[in-house]
Short mmCIF file of C-alpha atoms in Angstrom, two decimals:
data_model
loop_
_atom_site.label_atom_id
_atom_site.label_comp_id
_atom_site.label_asym_id
_atom_site.label_seq_id
_atom_site.Cartn_x
_atom_site.Cartn_y
_atom_site.Cartn_z
CA UNK J 1 -77.66 -22.15 -17.81
CA UNK J 2 -76.66 -19.35 -15.36
CA UNK J 3 -74.98 -22.48 -13.10
CA UNK J 4 -73.25 -23.85 -15.82
CA UNK J 5 -72.02 -20.63 -17.25
CA UNK J 6 -70.48 -20.23 -13.66
CA UNK J 7 -69.19 -23.79 -13.44
CA UNK J 8 -67.27 -23.05 -16.94
CA UNK J 9 -65.76 -19.64 -15.88
CA UNK J 10 -64.36 -21.63 -12.51
CA UNK J 11 -62.93 -24.57 -14.36
CA UNK J 12 -61.08 -22.15 -17.01
CA UNK J 13 -59.62 -20.32 -13.51
CA UNK J 14 -58.16 -23.61 -12.14
CA UNK J 15 -57.19 -24.75 -15.08
CA UNK J 16 -55.36 -21.36 -15.97
CA UNK J 17 -53.97 -21.00 -12.28
CA UNK J 18 -52.13 -24.52 -12.57
CA UNK J 19 -50.79 -24.12 -15.81
CA UNK J 20 -48.69 -21.05 -14.36
CA UNK J 21 -47.78 -22.89 -11.04
CA UNK J 22 -46.67 -25.56 -13.94
CA UNK J 23 -44.74 -22.93 -15.64
CA UNK J 24 -43.23 -21.63 -12.64
CA UNK J 25 -42.48 -24.78 -11.58
CA UNK J 26 -40.91 -25.48 -14.37
CA UNK J 27 -39.04 -22.01 -14.82
CA UNK J 28 -36.99 -22.60 -11.34
CA UNK J 29 -36.25 -26.30 -12.07
CA UNK J 30 -34.67 -24.86 -15.12
CA UNK J 31 -32.55 -22.12 -13.40
CA UNK J 32 -31.38 -24.84 -10.62
CA UNK J 33 -30.83 -27.29 -13.36
CA UNK J 34 -28.78 -24.43 -15.59
CA UNK J 35 -25.44 -25.13 -13.15
CA UNK J 36 -25.94 -21.56 -12.23
CA UNK J 37 -25.75 -20.53 -8.52
CA UNK J 38 -27.30 -17.97 -6.71
CA UNK J 39 -24.09 -16.89 -4.86
CA UNK J 40 -22.42 -13.77 -6.18
CA UNK J 41 -19.97 -13.95 -8.43
CA UNK J 42 -18.40 -10.49 -8.31
CA UNK J 43 -17.09 -7.89 -5.32
CA UNK J 44 -16.86 -4.26 -5.38
CA UNK J 45 -13.93 -2.90 -3.21
CA UNK J 46 -14.21 0.72 -1.86
CA UNK J 47 -10.60 2.38 -2.34
CA UNK J 48 -9.61 5.76 -1.78
CA UNK J 49 -8.05 7.00 -4.93
CA UNK J 50 -7.42 5.79 -8.48
CA UNK J 51 -4.62 3.79 -9.17
CA UNK J 52 -1.71 6.63 -10.85
CA UNK J 53 -0.82 3.92 -13.60
CA UNK J 54 -1.44 0.26 -14.67
CA UNK J 55 1.96 -0.20 -15.44
CA UNK J 56 4.26 -2.49 -13.42
CA UNK J 57 7.35 -1.31 -11.40
CA UNK J 58 6.69 2.38 -12.14
CA UNK J 59 5.01 3.97 -8.96
CA UNK J 60 5.97 3.69 -5.20
CA UNK J 61 2.20 4.02 -4.21
CA UNK J 62 0.18 1.44 -2.07
CA UNK J 63 -3.21 2.55 -4.03
CA UNK J 64 -1.69 1.84 -7.32
CA UNK J 65 0.14 -1.44 -5.83
CA UNK J 66 -3.18 -2.93 -3.85
CA UNK J 67 -4.46 -2.81 -7.83
CA UNK J 68 -2.11 -4.22 -10.18
CA UNK J 69 -1.25 -6.89 -7.68
CA UNK J 70 -4.25 -8.45 -8.86
CA UNK J 71 -3.11 -8.19 -12.55
CA UNK J 72 0.30 -9.14 -12.40
CA UNK J 73 2.65 -11.81 -10.09
CA UNK J 74 5.52 -11.12 -8.35
CA UNK J 75 8.59 -13.17 -8.72
CA UNK J 76 8.51 -13.77 -5.06
CA UNK J 77 5.79 -12.74 -2.57
CA UNK J 78 6.01 -12.14 1.52
CA UNK J 79 4.10 -14.19 3.51
CA UNK J 80 1.11 -12.35 4.43
CA UNK J 81 1.49 -13.29 8.18
CA UNK J 82 4.86 -13.08 8.89
CA UNK J 83 6.47 -11.37 6.29
CA UNK J 84 8.87 -14.13 5.11
CA UNK J 85 9.62 -15.14 1.38
CA UNK J 86 7.82 -17.61 -0.56
CA UNK J 87 8.08 -18.51 -4.43
CA UNK J 88 5.75 -17.40 -6.64
CA UNK J 89 6.95 -17.08 -10.45
CA UNK J 90 10.39 -17.58 -9.07
CA UNK J 91 10.82 -21.44 -7.55
CA UNK J 92 14.59 -21.01 -5.88
CA UNK J 93 16.92 -17.91 -5.27
CA UNK J 94 20.42 -17.91 -4.14
CA UNK J 95 23.49 -15.58 -4.22
CA UNK J 96 26.46 -16.88 -5.85
CA UNK J 97 28.67 -14.07 -4.47
CA UNK J 98 28.30 -10.80 -3.00
CA UNK J 99 27.89 -9.42 -6.32
CA UNK J 100 25.45 -11.93 -8.11
CA UNK J 101 21.96 -13.49 -7.37
CA UNK J 102 20.64 -16.14 -9.37
CA UNK J 103 16.69 -16.63 -9.98
CA UNK J 104 15.38 -20.01 -10.92
CA UNK J 105 11.91 -19.68 -12.83
CA UNK J 106 8.94 -21.23 -12.93
CA UNK J 107 8.13 -23.12 -16.03
CA UNK J 108 4.96 -23.49 -18.21
CA UNK J 109 3.19 -19.86 -17.09
CA UNK J 110 1.92 -17.57 -20.11
CA UNK J 111 0.61 -14.46 -19.94
CA UNK J 112 -2.95 -13.49 -19.92
CA UNK J 113 -2.45 -12.79 -23.97
CA UNK J 114 -0.86 -16.39 -24.21
CA UNK J 115 2.70 -15.05 -24.52
CA UNK J 116 5.47 -17.27 -22.40
CA UNK J 117 6.97 -16.16 -19.40
CA UNK J 118 10.80 -16.44 -19.18
CA UNK J 119 13.77 -14.97 -18.16
CA UNK J 120 13.76 -12.52 -21.10
CA UNK J 121 10.72 -11.18 -19.88
CA UNK J 122 12.52 -10.73 -16.30
CA UNK J 123 15.19 -8.67 -17.61
CA UNK J 124 12.77 -6.72 -19.53
CA UNK J 125 11.17 -5.72 -16.28
CA UNK J 126 14.46 -4.83 -14.03
CA UNK J 127 16.06 -3.35 -17.23
CA UNK J 128 12.62 -1.15 -17.48
CA UNK J 129 12.97 0.04 -13.83
CA UNK J 130 17.03 0.97 -14.16
CA UNK J 131 16.18 3.14 -17.58
CA UNK J 132 15.66 6.48 -16.15
CA UNK J 133 13.70 7.71 -19.31
CA UNK J 134 10.71 5.46 -17.77
CA UNK J 135 10.75 8.09 -14.49
CA UNK J 136 10.11 4.61 -12.19
CA UNK J 137 9.77 6.07 -8.46
CA UNK J 138 11.90 2.52 -7.99
CA UNK J 139 14.83 3.74 -9.70
CA UNK J 140 16.67 4.56 -6.04
CA UNK J 141 15.68 1.58 -4.77
CA UNK J 142 17.44 -0.97 -7.59
CA UNK J 143 20.26 1.89 -8.61
CA UNK J 144 22.92 -0.85 -7.45
CA UNK J 145 21.65 -3.27 -9.88
CA UNK J 146 24.53 -3.18 -12.84
CA UNK J 147 23.50 -5.86 -15.04
CA UNK J 148 20.57 -8.77 -15.68
CA UNK J 149 21.61 -11.79 -17.51
CA UNK J 150 19.63 -14.44 -19.09
CA UNK J 151 21.02 -18.00 -18.47
CA UNK J 152 18.79 -19.94 -19.65
CA UNK J 153 14.81 -19.65 -20.47
CA UNK J 154 14.01 -20.14 -16.73
CA UNK J 155 17.11 -18.53 -15.29
CA UNK J 156 18.34 -15.24 -14.66
CA UNK J 157 20.97 -13.44 -12.77
CA UNK J 158 21.16 -10.24 -11.32
CA UNK J 159 24.85 -8.17 -11.25
CA UNK J 160 25.34 -5.67 -8.93
CA UNK J 161 27.68 -2.87 -8.78
CA UNK J 162 28.27 -3.04 -4.99
CA UNK J 163 27.09 -5.88 -2.33
CA UNK J 164 23.30 -5.80 -2.26
CA UNK J 165 22.35 -8.23 0.80
CA UNK J 166 18.53 -7.20 0.57
CA UNK J 167 17.93 -7.46 -3.22
CA UNK J 168 15.42 -10.74 -2.25
CA UNK J 169 13.16 -7.98 -0.48
CA UNK J 170 13.84 -5.63 -3.23
CA UNK J 171 12.63 -8.58 -5.66
CA UNK J 172 9.49 -9.14 -3.40
CA UNK J 173 8.57 -5.77 -2.54
CA UNK J 174 8.94 -3.87 -5.78
CA UNK J 175 9.13 -6.39 -8.84
CA UNK J 176 5.87 -7.09 -10.95
CA UNK J 177 6.04 -9.13 -14.00
CA UNK J 178 4.49 -7.17 -17.60
CA UNK J 179 4.37 -8.54 -20.65
CA UNK J 180 6.98 -7.21 -22.69
CA UNK J 181 5.54 -8.23 -25.93
CA UNK J 182 2.24 -6.14 -24.37
CA UNK J 183 4.62 -2.93 -23.82
CA UNK J 184 6.69 -3.11 -26.83
CA UNK J 185 3.67 -3.15 -29.08
CA UNK J 186 1.32 -0.64 -27.52
CA UNK J 187 3.82 1.36 -26.04
CA UNK J 188 3.59 2.77 -22.46
CA UNK J 189 1.04 5.09 -22.68
CA UNK J 190 -1.27 2.72 -24.24
CA UNK J 191 0.38 -0.33 -22.15
CA UNK J 192 -0.73 1.32 -19.02
CA UNK J 193 -4.45 1.53 -19.83
CA UNK J 194 -4.43 -2.18 -21.25
CA UNK J 195 -1.79 -3.97 -19.03
CA UNK J 196 -0.76 -8.25 -19.62
CA UNK J 197 0.29 -9.83 -16.72
CA UNK J 198 0.55 -13.53 -15.91
CA UNK J 199 -2.22 -12.88 -13.06
CA UNK J 200 -5.39 -14.08 -12.17
CA UNK J 201 -7.35 -11.10 -13.33
CA UNK J 202 -7.25 -9.03 -16.64
CA UNK J 203 -8.84 -5.50 -16.97
CA UNK J 204 -12.08 -5.06 -18.33
CA UNK J 205 -12.60 -1.34 -17.92
CA UNK J 206 -10.90 1.59 -16.31
CA UNK J 207 -12.54 4.77 -15.94
CA UNK J 208 -9.86 7.38 -14.65
CA UNK J 209 -11.17 8.45 -10.84
CA UNK J 210 -14.10 6.17 -10.44
CA UNK J 211 -13.63 2.63 -11.07
CA UNK J 212 -11.73 0.23 -12.37
CA UNK J 213 -12.88 -3.54 -13.11
CA UNK J 214 -11.20 -6.91 -13.35
CA UNK J 215 -12.59 -9.88 -15.04
CA UNK J 216 -11.38 -13.55 -13.93
CA UNK J 217 -8.11 -15.06 -16.06
CA UNK J 218 -9.53 -18.85 -16.23
CA UNK J 219 -6.50 -19.73 -17.54
CA UNK J 220 -4.49 -18.51 -14.42
CA UNK J 221 -1.30 -20.95 -13.53
CA UNK J 222 -3.15 -21.47 -9.87
CA UNK J 223 -6.49 -22.54 -11.22
CA UNK J 224 -9.86 -20.48 -12.13
CA UNK J 225 -10.80 -17.62 -9.56
CA UNK J 226 -13.40 -17.99 -7.51
CA UNK J 227 -14.65 -14.41 -8.33
CA UNK J 228 -15.21 -13.60 -11.60
CA UNK J 229 -15.31 -9.64 -11.50
CA UNK J 230 -13.79 -7.51 -9.25
CA UNK J 231 -14.37 -3.51 -9.34
CA UNK J 232 -12.35 -1.02 -7.37
CA UNK J 233 -14.44 2.13 -7.01
CA UNK J 234 -12.73 5.05 -6.36
CA UNK J 235 -14.16 6.92 -3.50
CA UNK J 236 -11.72 9.18 -1.61
CA UNK J 237 -14.08 10.73 1.51
CA UNK J 238 -14.19 8.09 4.72
CA UNK J 239 -17.84 9.08 5.01
CA UNK J 240 -18.88 8.21 1.49
CA UNK J 241 -17.11 4.78 1.45
CA UNK J 242 -19.00 4.19 5.09
CA UNK J 243 -22.34 5.09 3.21
CA UNK J 244 -21.68 3.38 0.25
CA UNK J 245 -20.93 0.18 2.48
CA UNK J 246 -23.87 0.43 4.50
CA UNK J 247 -25.93 0.51 1.22
CA UNK J 248 -24.56 -2.11 -0.22
CA UNK J 249 -23.10 -0.46 -3.09
CA UNK J 250 -19.56 -1.73 -1.87
CA UNK J 251 -18.89 -5.14 -0.34
CA UNK J 252 -15.45 -4.28 1.20
CA UNK J 253 -13.09 -1.28 2.28
CA UNK J 254 -10.40 -0.50 4.46
CA UNK J 255 -9.90 1.94 7.22
CA UNK J 256 -13.35 2.51 8.86
CA UNK J 257 -13.45 5.87 10.69
CA UNK J 258 -12.59 4.84 14.33
CA UNK J 259 -15.74 6.78 15.10
CA UNK J 260 -18.20 4.50 13.13
CA UNK J 261 -16.93 0.72 13.84
CA UNK J 262 -20.00 0.56 16.04
CA UNK J 263 -22.08 1.59 13.17
CA UNK J 264 -20.39 -1.12 10.74
CA UNK J 265 -20.76 -3.79 13.86
CA UNK J 266 -24.94 -3.34 14.34
CA UNK J 267 -25.36 -3.61 10.51
CA UNK J 268 -27.18 -6.80 10.02
CA UNK J 269 -25.36 -7.50 6.59
CA UNK J 270 -21.87 -6.59 7.86
CA UNK J 271 -18.46 -7.53 9.74
CA UNK J 272 -15.65 -6.05 11.14
CA UNK J 273 -12.12 -7.55 10.26
CA UNK J 274 -9.11 -5.81 12.14
CA UNK J 275 -4.92 -6.33 11.83
CA UNK J 276 -2.25 -4.63 13.18
CA UNK J 277 -0.58 -3.79 9.54
CA UNK J 278 3.08 -3.44 8.77
CA UNK J 279 2.57 0.13 7.75
CA UNK J 280 4.08 3.23 9.87
CA UNK J 281 2.66 6.57 10.04
CA UNK J 282 4.56 9.60 11.00
CA UNK J 283 4.81 13.51 10.70
CA UNK J 284 7.44 14.10 8.47
CA UNK J 285 9.44 17.20 9.57
CA UNK J 286 10.95 18.75 6.17
CA UNK J 287 14.71 19.65 6.08
CA UNK J 288 14.54 19.63 2.01
CA UNK J 289 13.77 23.51 1.80
CA UNK J 290 14.97 26.39 3.62
CA UNK J 291 13.05 27.31 6.74
CA UNK J 292 12.96 26.72 10.70
CA UNK J 293 12.91 22.84 10.23
CA UNK J 294 16.52 22.86 9.24
CA UNK J 295 17.05 23.72 12.61
CA UNK J 296 17.97 20.05 14.79
CA UNK J 297 16.59 22.17 17.85
CA UNK J 298 13.26 23.49 16.43
CA UNK J 299 12.37 19.68 15.00
CA UNK J 300 13.11 18.15 18.79
CA UNK J 301 11.12 20.98 20.32
CA UNK J 302 8.23 20.05 18.10
CA UNK J 303 8.44 16.44 19.41
CA UNK J 304 8.30 17.47 22.79
CA UNK J 305 5.12 19.17 22.11
CA UNK J 306 3.40 16.40 20.03
CA UNK J 307 1.31 14.24 22.39
CA UNK J 308 1.08 10.92 20.76
CA UNK J 309 -0.54 8.93 23.45
CA UNK J 310 -3.28 12.08 23.21
CA UNK J 311 -3.54 11.71 19.46
CA UNK J 312 -4.01 8.04 19.87
CA UNK J 313 -6.52 8.07 22.55
CA UNK J 314 -8.54 10.81 21.58
CA UNK J 315 -8.46 10.72 17.97
CA UNK J 316 -8.25 7.03 16.60
CA UNK J 317 -10.07 5.61 19.93
CA UNK J 318 -6.83 3.25 20.76
CA UNK J 319 -6.60 2.14 17.38
CA UNK J 320 -2.35 1.87 16.75
CA UNK J 321 0.62 0.86 18.33
CA UNK J 322 2.77 3.70 19.34
CA UNK J 323 6.06 4.04 17.98
CA UNK J 324 9.24 6.16 19.49
CA UNK J 325 11.41 5.65 16.45
CA UNK J 326 11.39 5.31 12.84
CA UNK J 327 10.71 1.66 12.87
CA UNK J 328 7.84 -0.28 14.30
CA UNK J 329 8.35 -3.83 16.83
CA UNK J 330 7.08 -5.66 13.69
CA UNK J 331 10.16 -4.76 11.91
CA UNK J 332 12.84 -7.66 11.97
CA UNK J 333 15.55 -4.51 12.53
CA UNK J 334 13.39 -3.03 15.01
CA UNK J 335 15.69 -1.62 17.96
CA UNK J 336 14.70 0.07 21.12
CA UNK J 337 15.07 4.07 20.80
CA UNK J 338 14.39 7.00 23.49
CA UNK J 339 10.97 8.47 23.64
CA UNK J 340 10.83 12.17 23.15
CA UNK J 341 7.77 11.82 25.45
CA UNK J 342 5.24 15.08 26.25
CA UNK J 343 7.30 18.09 27.06
CA UNK J 344 5.81 21.84 26.15
CA UNK J 345 8.36 23.53 28.84
CA UNK J 346 11.54 21.54 27.22
CA UNK J 347 9.83 22.31 23.89
CA UNK J 348 9.83 26.21 24.86
CA UNK J 349 13.26 26.04 26.02
CA UNK J 350 14.56 24.57 22.66
CA UNK J 351 12.99 26.95 20.61
CA UNK J 352 14.68 29.86 22.68
CA UNK J 353 17.72 27.98 22.52
CA UNK J 354 17.17 27.99 18.65
CA UNK J 355 16.48 31.54 18.64
CA UNK J 356 12.99 31.51 18.11
CA UNK J 357 10.11 32.45 19.75
CA UNK J 358 6.98 30.48 19.50
CA UNK J 359 4.56 33.15 18.20
CA UNK J 360 7.10 33.64 15.40
CA UNK J 361 6.74 30.32 13.97
CA UNK J 362 4.08 29.74 11.58
CA UNK J 363 4.06 26.56 9.83
CA UNK J 364 2.35 24.36 7.48
CA UNK J 365 1.21 21.01 7.85
CA UNK J 366 0.15 18.70 4.70
CA UNK J 367 -2.30 15.85 4.79
CA UNK J 368 -4.20 14.16 3.00
CA UNK J 369 -8.08 13.15 3.74
CA UNK J 370 -9.30 9.65 3.53
CA UNK J 371 -6.12 7.98 3.16
CA UNK J 372 -5.01 6.81 6.28
CA UNK J 373 -7.07 6.33 9.65
CA UNK J 374 -8.45 10.09 10.72
CA UNK J 375 -5.53 11.17 8.90
CA UNK J 376 -7.15 15.18 8.51
CA UNK J 377 -7.98 14.78 11.86
CA UNK J 378 -4.87 13.89 13.30
CA UNK J 379 -3.39 16.66 11.48
CA UNK J 380 -5.71 19.42 13.03
CA UNK J 381 -5.31 17.74 16.51
CA UNK J 382 -1.14 18.01 16.12
CA UNK J 383 -1.76 21.74 14.73
CA UNK J 384 -3.62 22.25 18.11
CA UNK J 385 -0.96 20.66 20.15
CA UNK J 386 2.04 22.91 18.91
CA UNK J 387 -0.94 25.80 19.31
CA UNK J 388 -0.74 25.42 23.18
CA UNK J 389 2.99 26.10 23.12
CA UNK J 390 2.33 29.11 20.63
CA UNK J 391 3.52 27.58 17.40
CA UNK J 392 0.66 28.55 14.60
CA UNK J 393 0.54 25.94 12.37
CA UNK J 394 -1.73 26.10 8.78
CA UNK J 395 -3.39 22.86 8.09
CA UNK J 396 -3.35 22.05 4.04
CA UNK J 397 -5.50 19.10 3.30
CA UNK J 398 -5.24 17.61 -0.43
CA UNK J 399 -6.29 14.76 -2.03
CA UNK J 400 -4.33 12.00 -2.29
CA UNK J 401 -2.55 12.11 -5.82
CA UNK J 402 -2.00 15.53 -5.30
CA UNK J 403 -0.63 15.01 -1.60
CA UNK J 404 1.99 12.52 -2.97
CA UNK J 405 3.12 14.85 -6.20
CA UNK J 406 3.52 17.80 -3.70
CA UNK J 407 5.88 15.44 -1.95
CA UNK J 408 7.78 13.85 -4.88
CA UNK J 409 8.22 17.13 -5.91
CA UNK J 410 9.30 18.71 -2.87
CA UNK J 411 6.44 21.12 -2.74
CA UNK J 412 5.42 20.16 0.59
CA UNK J 413 5.09 22.28 3.39
CA UNK J 414 7.29 22.26 6.92
CA UNK J 415 5.45 18.97 8.22
CA UNK J 416 3.33 15.98 6.67
CA UNK J 417 1.42 13.27 7.22
CA UNK J 418 2.41 10.12 5.87
CA UNK J 419 2.82 6.61 6.13
CA UNK J 420 4.77 3.62 4.74
CA UNK J 421 4.27 -0.07 4.35
CA UNK J 422 5.08 -2.54 4.14
CA UNK J 423 7.81 -2.18 7.00
CA UNK J 424 9.77 -5.61 7.42
CA UNK J 425 13.39 -4.73 7.23
CA UNK J 426 15.43 -1.43 8.31
CA UNK J 427 16.63 -0.65 4.65
CA UNK J 428 13.41 -0.53 3.12
CA UNK J 429 12.23 1.91 5.24
CA UNK J 430 15.07 4.10 6.09
CA UNK J 431 16.71 4.12 2.46
CA UNK J 432 13.42 5.46 1.12
CA UNK J 433 12.48 8.03 3.92
CA UNK J 434 15.66 9.06 5.27
CA UNK J 435 18.09 10.18 2.04
CA UNK J 436 17.84 13.29 -0.25
CA UNK J 437 17.18 11.77 -3.25
CA UNK J 438 14.45 9.14 -2.66
CA UNK J 439 10.97 10.03 -3.78
CA UNK J 440 9.09 10.33 -0.60
CA UNK J 441 11.87 11.85 1.82
CA UNK J 442 11.53 15.05 3.36
CA UNK J 443 15.01 14.65 5.75
CA UNK J 444 18.53 15.06 4.64
CA UNK J 445 21.73 15.24 6.98
CA UNK J 446 24.84 14.34 5.72
CA UNK J 447 25.71 12.06 8.62
CA UNK J 448 22.88 10.24 8.31
CA UNK J 449 23.35 9.77 4.79
CA UNK J 450 26.95 8.72 5.45
CA UNK J 451 25.30 5.94 7.62
CA UNK J 452 22.87 4.77 5.75
CA UNK J 453 25.26 4.16 2.73
CA UNK J 454 27.64 2.33 4.74
CA UNK J 455 25.04 -0.14 6.40
CA UNK J 456 23.38 -1.00 2.87
CA UNK J 457 26.45 -3.57 1.35
CA UNK J 458 26.55 -5.39 4.99
CA UNK J 459 25.94 -8.54 4.49
CA UNK J 460 26.71 -10.16 7.63
CA UNK J 461 23.59 -9.99 9.70
CA UNK J 462 24.83 -9.43 13.13
CA UNK J 463 26.48 -6.32 11.73
CA UNK J 464 24.22 -5.22 9.16
CA UNK J 465 21.40 -4.73 12.45
CA UNK J 466 23.84 -3.25 14.83
CA UNK J 467 24.70 -0.90 12.10
CA UNK J 468 20.92 0.12 11.18
CA UNK J 469 19.99 -0.22 14.84
CA UNK J 470 22.55 2.65 15.09
CA UNK J 471 20.93 4.81 12.78
CA UNK J 472 17.54 4.31 14.47
CA UNK J 473 18.64 6.18 17.41
CA UNK J 474 20.98 8.66 15.41
CA UNK J 475 17.37 9.52 13.23
CA UNK J 476 15.67 10.24 17.09
CA UNK J 477 18.80 12.18 18.01
CA UNK J 478 18.30 14.58 15.26
CA UNK J 479 14.44 14.21 15.17
CA UNK J 480 14.24 13.50 12.04
CA UNK J 481 10.24 12.76 12.15
CA UNK J 482 7.93 12.96 14.98
CA UNK J 483 7.31 8.90 14.80
CA UNK J 484 3.57 8.29 15.48
CA UNK J 485 1.99 4.61 15.01
CA UNK J 486 2.19 1.38 13.67
CA UNK J 487 -1.20 1.42 11.68
CA UNK J 488 -3.79 -0.87 12.86
CA UNK J 489 -6.22 -1.64 9.78
CA UNK J 490 -10.04 -2.08 10.52
CA UNK J 491 -12.19 -3.78 7.59
CA UNK J 492 -15.93 -3.34 6.79
CA UNK J 493 -16.36 -6.57 4.98
CA UNK J 494 -19.83 -7.87 3.73
CA UNK J 495 -20.52 -10.94 6.37
CA UNK J 496 -20.95 -13.29 3.00
CA UNK J 497 -17.52 -12.66 1.85
CA UNK J 498 -14.37 -14.82 2.93
CA UNK J 499 -12.14 -12.40 3.18
CA UNK J 500 -9.06 -12.08 6.14
CA UNK J 501 -6.67 -8.99 6.29
CA UNK J 502 -2.93 -9.57 6.07
CA UNK J 503 -0.37 -7.39 7.65
CA UNK J 504 0.88 -6.25 4.51
CA UNK J 505 -2.38 -4.86 3.42
CA UNK J 506 -2.87 -6.77 0.37
CA UNK J 507 -6.27 -6.97 -1.29
CA UNK J 508 -5.71 -10.37 -3.38
CA UNK J 509 -9.40 -11.21 -5.31
CA UNK J 510 -8.12 -14.51 -5.70
CA UNK J 511 -8.13 -15.45 -2.29
CA UNK J 512 -11.63 -13.95 -1.44
CA UNK J 513 -14.82 -16.12 -2.13
CA UNK J 514 -18.73 -15.87 -1.71
CA UNK J 515 -20.33 -17.84 1.07
#
């Protein structure tokens, strides 16, 4: 009896185990046959700060732009490798004369809410920039546009008040197309939270100072995005972004701290991607409020006292290409300018000629922390170099948004750290950083201002390059900045994410995929 009972129990255990195994196998088969892939379909990108707004054509700011270019499309885009112009929502463009540009648009494109994209939408977006009550920081770049005419449903003309040879650059670098109907229906405040474009991703959730989550627009005119959800997670500190990446919380971030590159390379789930970007980094010497930096010899002295080669070697571990003027060699309009070089004795001599004793100079230097590679460390190192000749520098470290606001409102200190990009042509850099009314300028000189205004309308390419070449040397002579370097971009990337960095620093999720 005892043997029979034991055999019965064993038989039941065998039947139960077989049933469980069959069920598990059935479940696995069901999962595999459901069409679902085990491959990831979302990506999390660590980024330095929140977007200032999700409205297009409002905020001249890379942090904003890199996020919203996943929501909106441009009319014309730059080739991410060469910086040349390529069709996007526009198919053709030409200048009829020096005052008239005609743009032909792609047919059949719809906004994410089903509204049609057309010439009226293009006119609305340019008019939005030109309307002063919208406070677009792009306005100074478009101020010479007189009128936008709708010629046909797929054709628009832009009429300018003076010759505008770089119109296509302005369209490619600045203009994104938001749905006029959505803006009119919701008003600017709500449309900034619930934007509608023609782009590959729609807004799912935007939590201020925390994250922006986008979902795929499966009706996108270029096709369904491979990655179905993308989150930009706001992590201001370099070290915090690195930690989040190494722990697997984020899949991608830009600007690895140079002293942490090996940590990423040695992580089995990670890889490092690098590229020389089109961004230039510089130390602005602020002449927009009264102080010693309004004296040209003081600015020249600071140029002699800052050792850029030392900064590149000791702070950036060689990750950057030294500049001697306002443009890098990647810029189409670059001309070679003289290098001040490092000469602390010459710096002291110039200060004496200017009527200053170094010990009497107490300057302030504003810097962001975590926006550019080793930015606050660079600021501290510059302060130490100036201390060598006796200048006392107080470094003020700012959160990125506050840093930009201080510059825009002309409340930045005697000097400030900033970068500019994409920087593919002379006008886009020089007009925006060396004219009195430009939003991020820290410099004004009547001679320079006049030279820029005279160069802007020149259509002849050879004469134009010569004029901007002379301006580059003039800016060096007047010591408008301390030029630092063309930025080298280092990206930490999940080893299974197909992502290649671009010289324009864009992060187009549509171009990414998982292995």
